[in-house]
């Protein structure tokens, strides 16, 4: 199901593909790849941005809105603390969970 935020991402990807990649992945290797693809040719940058949007939409369908984290290379995992998610990593030191 396409949401308004996905439509906005598609419009941003049409205008400037690296911006859409940055919105989805943050400052990651995928952003650098998208910038290089856009420099090499505008169409490869578009295809990569649309692929990232498609993978994000798949993760929203599988895990629910906000129920996933981006792990790189277009892959998503369930967010910790949700049913079916990976167990949370233990906290060490003074930043531990307020015990």
CSV table of N, CA and C in Angstrom, one decimal:
chain,number,residue,atom,x,y,z
A,1,UNK,N,0.8,-1.2,0.0
A,1,UNK,CA,0.0,0.0,0.0
A,1,UNK,C,0.9,1.2,0.0
A,2,UNK,N,0.6,2.2,-0.9
A,2,UNK,CA,1.4,3.4,-1.0
A,2,UNK,C,0.8,4.4,-0.1
A,3,UNK,N,1.7,5.0,0.7
A,3,UNK,CA,1.3,6.1,1.6
A,3,UNK,C,1.7,7.4,1.1
A,4,UNK,N,1.3,8.5,1.7
A,4,UNK,CA,1.6,9.8,1.3
A,4,UNK,C,3.1,10.1,1.4
A,5,UNK,N,3.7,9.5,2.4
A,5,UNK,CA,5.2,9.7,2.6
A,5,UNK,C,6.0,9.0,1.4
A,6,UNK,N,5.4,7.9,0.9
A,6,UNK,CA,6.1,7.2,-0.2
A,6,UNK,C,6.0,8.0,-1.5
A,7,UNK,N,4.8,8.6,-1.7
A,7,UNK,CA,4.6,9.5,-2.8
A,7,UNK,C,5.6,10.7,-2.8
A,8,UNK,N,5.7,11.3,-1.6
A,8,UNK,CA,6.7,12.4,-1.4
A,8,UNK,C,8.1,11.9,-1.7
A,9,UNK,N,8.5,10.7,-1.3
A,9,UNK,CA,9.8,10.2,-1.5
A,9,UNK,C,10.0,10.0,-3.1
A,10,UNK,N,9.0,9.5,-3.7
A,10,UNK,CA,9.1,9.3,-5.2
A,10,UNK,C,9.3,10.7,-5.9
A,11,UNK,N,8.5,11.7,-5.5
A,11,UNK,CA,8.7,13.0,-6.1
A,11,UNK,C,10.1,13.5,-5.8
A,12,UNK,N,10.6,13.4,-4.6
A,12,UNK,CA,12.0,13.8,-4.3
A,12,UNK,C,13.0,13.0,-5.1
A,13,UNK,N,12.7,11.7,-5.3
A,13,UNK,CA,13.7,10.9,-6.1
A,13,UNK,C,13.7,11.3,-7.6
A,14,UNK,N,12.5,11.8,-8.1
A,14,UNK,CA,12.5,12.3,-9.4
A,14,UNK,C,13.3,13.5,-9.6
A,15,UNK,N,13.2,14.4,-8.6
A,15,UNK,CA,13.9,15.7,-8.7
A,15,UNK,C,15.4,15.6,-8.4
A,16,UNK,N,15.7,14.9,-7.3
A,16,UNK,CA,17.1,14.7,-6.9
A,16,UNK,C,17.3,13.4,-6.2
A,17,UNK,N,17.7,12.3,-6.8
A,17,UNK,CA,17.8,11.0,-6.3
A,17,UNK,C,18.6,10.9,-5.0
A,18,UNK,N,19.8,11.5,-4.8
A,18,UNK,CA,20.5,11.4,-3.6
A,18,UNK,C,19.7,11.9,-2.3
A,19,UNK,N,18.9,12.9,-2.5
A,19,UNK,CA,18.1,13.4,-1.4
A,19,UNK,C,17.1,12.3,-0.9
A,20,UNK,N,16.5,11.6,-1.8
A,20,UNK,CA,15.6,10.5,-1.4
A,20,UNK,C,16.4,9.4,-0.7
A,21,UNK,N,17.6,9.0,-1.3
A,21,UNK,CA,18.4,8.0,-0.6
A,21,UNK,C,18.8,8.4,0.8
A,22,UNK,N,19.1,9.7,1.0
A,22,UNK,CA,19.5,10.2,2.3
A,22,UNK,C,18.3,10.1,3.2
A,23,UNK,N,17.1,10.4,2.8
A,23,UNK,CA,15.9,10.3,3.7
A,23,UNK,C,15.7,8.9,4.1
A,24,UNK,N,16.0,7.9,3.3
A,24,UNK,CA,15.7,6.5,3.6
A,24,UNK,C,16.8,5.9,4.4
A,25,UNK,N,18.0,6.1,4.0
A,25,UNK,CA,19.2,5.4,4.6
A,25,UNK,C,20.0,6.2,5.6
A,26,UNK,N,19.8,7.5,5.6
A,26,UNK,CA,20.7,8.4,6.4
A,26,UNK,C,22.0,8.5,5.7
A,27,UNK,N,23.0,8.8,6.5
A,27,UNK,CA,24.4,8.9,5.9
A,27,UNK,C,25.0,7.5,5.9
A,28,UNK,N,24.9,6.8,4.8
A,28,UNK,CA,25.3,5.5,4.8
A,28,UNK,C,26.0,5.2,3.4
A,29,UNK,N,26.5,4.0,3.2
A,29,UNK,CA,27.1,3.6,2.0
A,29,UNK,C,26.2,3.8,0.8
A,30,UNK,N,24.9,3.5,1.0
A,30,UNK,CA,23.9,3.6,0.0
A,30,UNK,C,23.8,5.0,-0.5
A,31,UNK,N,23.9,6.0,0.4
A,31,UNK,CA,23.9,7.4,-0.1
A,31,UNK,C,25.1,7.7,-1.0
A,32,UNK,N,26.3,7.2,-0.6
A,32,UNK,CA,27.4,7.4,-1.4
A,32,UNK,C,27.3,6.7,-2.8
A,33,UNK,N,26.8,5.5,-2.8
A,33,UNK,CA,26.5,4.8,-4.0
A,33,UNK,C,25.5,5.6,-4.9
A,34,UNK,N,24.5,6.1,-4.3
A,34,UNK,CA,23.5,6.9,-5.1
A,34,UNK,C,24.1,8.2,-5.7
A,35,UNK,N,24.9,8.8,-4.9
A,35,UNK,CA,25.6,10.1,-5.4
A,35,UNK,C,26.5,9.7,-6.6
A,36,UNK,N,27.3,8.6,-6.5
A,36,UNK,CA,28.1,8.2,-7.6
A,36,UNK,C,27.3,7.8,-8.8
A,37,UNK,N,26.2,7.1,-8.6
A,37,UNK,CA,25.4,6.7,-9.7
A,37,UNK,C,24.8,7.9,-10.4
A,38,UNK,N,24.4,8.9,-9.6
A,38,UNK,CA,23.8,10.1,-10.2
A,38,UNK,C,24.8,10.9,-11.0
A,39,UNK,N,26.0,10.9,-10.5
A,39,UNK,CA,27.1,11.6,-11.2
A,39,UNK,C,27.4,10.9,-12.5
A,40,UNK,N,27.4,9.5,-12.5
A,40,UNK,CA,27.7,8.8,-13.7
A,40,UNK,C,26.6,8.9,-14.7
A,41,UNK,N,25.4,9.0,-14.3
A,41,UNK,CA,24.2,9.2,-15.2
A,41,UNK,C,23.0,9.3,-14.3
A,42,UNK,N,22.1,10.2,-14.8
A,42,UNK,CA,20.9,10.5,-14.0
A,42,UNK,C,20.0,9.3,-13.8
A,43,UNK,N,19.9,8.5,-14.9
A,43,UNK,CA,19.0,7.3,-14.8
A,43,UNK,C,19.5,6.3,-13.8
A,44,UNK,N,20.8,5.9,-13.7
A,44,UNK,CA,21.2,4.9,-12.7
A,44,UNK,C,20.9,5.4,-11.2
A,45,UNK,N,21.0,6.7,-11.0
A,45,UNK,CA,20.7,7.3,-9.7
A,45,UNK,C,19.2,7.1,-9.4
A,46,UNK,N,18.4,7.4,-10.4
A,46,UNK,CA,16.9,7.2,-10.2
A,46,UNK,C,16.6,5.8,-9.9
A,47,UNK,N,17.1,4.8,-10.7
A,47,UNK,CA,16.8,3.4,-10.5
A,47,UNK,C,17.2,3.0,-9.1
A,48,UNK,N,18.4,3.4,-8.6
A,48,UNK,CA,18.8,3.0,-7.2
A,48,UNK,C,17.9,3.6,-6.2
A,49,UNK,N,17.5,4.9,-6.3
A,49,UNK,CA,16.6,5.5,-5.4
A,49,UNK,C,15.2,4.8,-5.4
A,50,UNK,N,14.7,4.5,-6.6
A,50,UNK,CA,13.4,3.8,-6.6
A,50,UNK,C,13.5,2.4,-6.0
A,51,UNK,N,14.7,1.8,-6.2
A,51,UNK,CA,14.8,0.4,-5.6
A,51,UNK,C,14.8,0.6,-4.0
A,52,UNK,N,15.5,1.6,-3.5
A,52,UNK,CA,15.5,1.8,-2.0
A,52,UNK,C,14.1,2.1,-1.5
A,53,UNK,N,13.3,2.9,-2.3
A,53,UNK,CA,11.9,3.2,-1.9
A,53,UNK,C,11.1,1.9,-1.9
A,54,UNK,N,11.3,1.1,-2.9
A,54,UNK,CA,10.6,-0.2,-3.0
A,54,UNK,C,10.9,-1.1,-1.8
A,55,UNK,N,12.2,-1.2,-1.5
A,55,UNK,CA,12.6,-2.0,-0.4
A,55,UNK,C,12.0,-1.5,1.0
A,56,UNK,N,11.9,-0.2,1.1
A,56,UNK,CA,11.3,0.4,2.3
A,56,UNK,C,9.8,0.1,2.4
A,57,UNK,N,9.2,0.2,1.2
A,57,UNK,CA,7.7,-0.2,1.2
A,57,UNK,C,7.5,-1.6,1.6
A,58,UNK,N,8.4,-2.5,1.1
A,58,UNK,CA,8.3,-4.0,1.5
A,58,UNK,C,8.5,-4.1,3.0
A,59,UNK,N,9.4,-3.4,3.6
A,59,UNK,CA,9.7,-3.6,5.0
A,59,UNK,C,8.5,-3.1,5.8
A,60,UNK,N,7.8,-2.0,5.3
A,60,UNK,CA,6.6,-1.5,6.0
A,60,UNK,C,5.5,-2.5,5.9
A,61,UNK,N,5.4,-3.2,4.8
A,61,UNK,CA,4.3,-4.2,4.7
A,61,UNK,C,4.6,-5.4,5.6
A,62,UNK,N,5.9,-5.8,5.7
A,62,UNK,CA,6.3,-7.0,6.4
A,62,UNK,C,6.2,-6.7,7.9
A,63,UNK,N,6.8,-5.6,8.4
A,63,UNK,CA,7.0,-5.4,9.8
A,63,UNK,C,6.1,-4.3,10.4
A,64,UNK,N,5.3,-3.6,9.6
A,64,UNK,CA,4.5,-2.5,10.1
A,64,UNK,C,5.2,-1.2,10.0
A,65,UNK,N,4.5,-0.2,10.1
A,65,UNK,CA,5.1,1.2,10.1
A,65,UNK,C,6.0,1.4,11.3
A,66,UNK,N,7.3,1.7,11.1
A,66,UNK,CA,8.2,1.9,12.2
A,66,UNK,C,8.6,0.7,12.9
A,67,UNK,N,8.3,-0.5,12.4
A,67,UNK,CA,8.6,-1.8,13.1
A,67,UNK,C,9.9,-2.4,12.5
A,68,UNK,N,10.7,-1.6,11.9
A,68,UNK,CA,11.9,-2.1,11.3
A,68,UNK,C,13.1,-1.1,11.4
A,69,UNK,N,14.3,-1.6,11.2
A,69,UNK,CA,15.5,-0.8,11.2
A,69,UNK,C,16.2,-1.1,9.9
A,70,UNK,N,16.9,-0.1,9.3
A,70,UNK,CA,17.6,-0.3,8.1
A,70,UNK,C,19.0,-0.7,8.5
A,71,UNK,N,19.5,-1.9,7.9
A,71,UNK,CA,20.8,-2.4,8.2
A,71,UNK,C,21.8,-2.3,7.1
A,72,UNK,N,21.4,-1.7,5.9
A,72,UNK,CA,22.3,-1.5,4.8
A,72,UNK,C,22.0,-2.4,3.7
A,73,UNK,N,22.4,-2.0,2.5
A,73,UNK,CA,22.2,-2.7,1.2
A,73,UNK,C,20.8,-3.1,0.9
A,74,UNK,N,19.9,-2.2,1.3
A,74,UNK,CA,18.5,-2.4,1.0
A,74,UNK,C,17.8,-3.4,1.9
A,75,UNK,N,18.5,-3.8,3.0
A,75,UNK,CA,17.9,-4.8,3.9
A,75,UNK,C,17.4,-4.2,5.2
A,76,UNK,N,16.3,-4.8,5.7
A,76,UNK,CA,15.7,-4.3,6.9
A,76,UNK,C,15.6,-5.5,7.9
A,77,UNK,N,15.6,-5.1,9.2
A,77,UNK,CA,15.3,-6.1,10.2
A,77,UNK,C,14.2,-5.6,11.1
A,78,UNK,N,13.5,-6.5,11.8
A,78,UNK,CA,12.6,-6.0,12.8
A,78,UNK,C,13.2,-5.2,13.9
A,79,UNK,N,12.5,-4.2,14.3
A,79,UNK,CA,13.1,-3.4,15.4
A,79,UNK,C,13.1,-4.2,16.7
A,80,UNK,N,14.1,-4.0,17.6
A,80,UNK,CA,14.1,-4.7,18.8
A,80,UNK,C,12.9,-4.3,19.7
A,81,UNK,N,12.4,-5.3,20.4
A,81,UNK,CA,11.3,-5.1,21.4
A,81,UNK,C,10.0,-5.4,20.8
A,82,UNK,N,9.9,-5.7,19.5
A,82,UNK,CA,8.6,-6.0,18.8
A,82,UNK,C,8.5,-7.6,18.7
A,83,UNK,N,7.3,-8.1,18.6
A,83,UNK,CA,7.2,-9.5,18.4
A,83,UNK,C,7.9,-10.0,17.1
A,84,UNK,N,8.6,-11.1,17.3
A,84,UNK,CA,9.4,-11.6,16.1
A,84,UNK,C,10.7,-10.9,15.9
A,85,UNK,N,11.0,-9.9,16.8
A,85,UNK,CA,12.3,-9.2,16.6
A,85,UNK,C,13.4,-9.9,17.3
A,86,UNK,N,14.6,-9.4,17.0
A,86,UNK,CA,15.8,-10.0,17.6
A,86,UNK,C,15.8,-9.5,19.0
A,87,UNK,N,16.4,-10.2,20.0
A,87,UNK,CA,16.5,-9.8,21.4
A,87,UNK,C,17.4,-8.6,21.5
A,88,UNK,N,17.1,-7.7,22.4
A,88,UNK,CA,17.9,-6.5,22.6
A,88,UNK,C,19.3,-6.8,23.1
A,89,UNK,N,20.3,-6.1,22.7
A,89,UNK,CA,21.6,-6.3,23.2
A,89,UNK,C,21.7,-5.8,24.6
A,90,UNK,N,22.5,-6.5,25.4
A,90,UNK,CA,22.7,-6.1,26.8
A,90,UNK,C,23.4,-4.7,26.9
A,91,UNK,N,23.0,-3.9,27.9
A,91,UNK,CA,23.6,-2.6,28.1
A,91,UNK,C,24.7,-2.8,29.1
A,92,UNK,N,25.8,-2.1,28.9
A,92,UNK,CA,27.0,-2.2,29.8
A,92,UNK,C,27.3,-0.7,30.3
A,93,UNK,N,27.8,-0.7,31.5
A,93,UNK,CA,28.2,0.6,32.0
A,93,UNK,C,27.1,1.5,32.5
A,94,UNK,N,27.4,2.8,32.6
A,94,UNK,CA,26.4,3.7,33.2
A,94,UNK,C,25.2,4.0,32.4
A,95,UNK,N,25.2,3.6,31.1
A,95,UNK,CA,24.1,3.9,30.2
A,95,UNK,C,23.1,2.8,30.2
A,96,UNK,N,23.2,1.8,31.1
A,96,UNK,CA,22.3,0.6,31.1
A,96,UNK,C,20.9,1.1,31.5
A,97,UNK,N,19.9,0.3,31.2
A,97,UNK,CA,18.5,0.6,31.3
A,97,UNK,C,17.9,1.1,32.6
A,98,UNK,N,18.5,1.9,33.3
A,98,UNK,CA,18.0,2.5,34.5
A,98,UNK,C,17.6,1.6,35.7
A,99,UNK,N,18.5,0.7,36.0
A,99,UNK,CA,18.2,-0.3,37.0
A,99,UNK,C,18.5,0.2,38.3
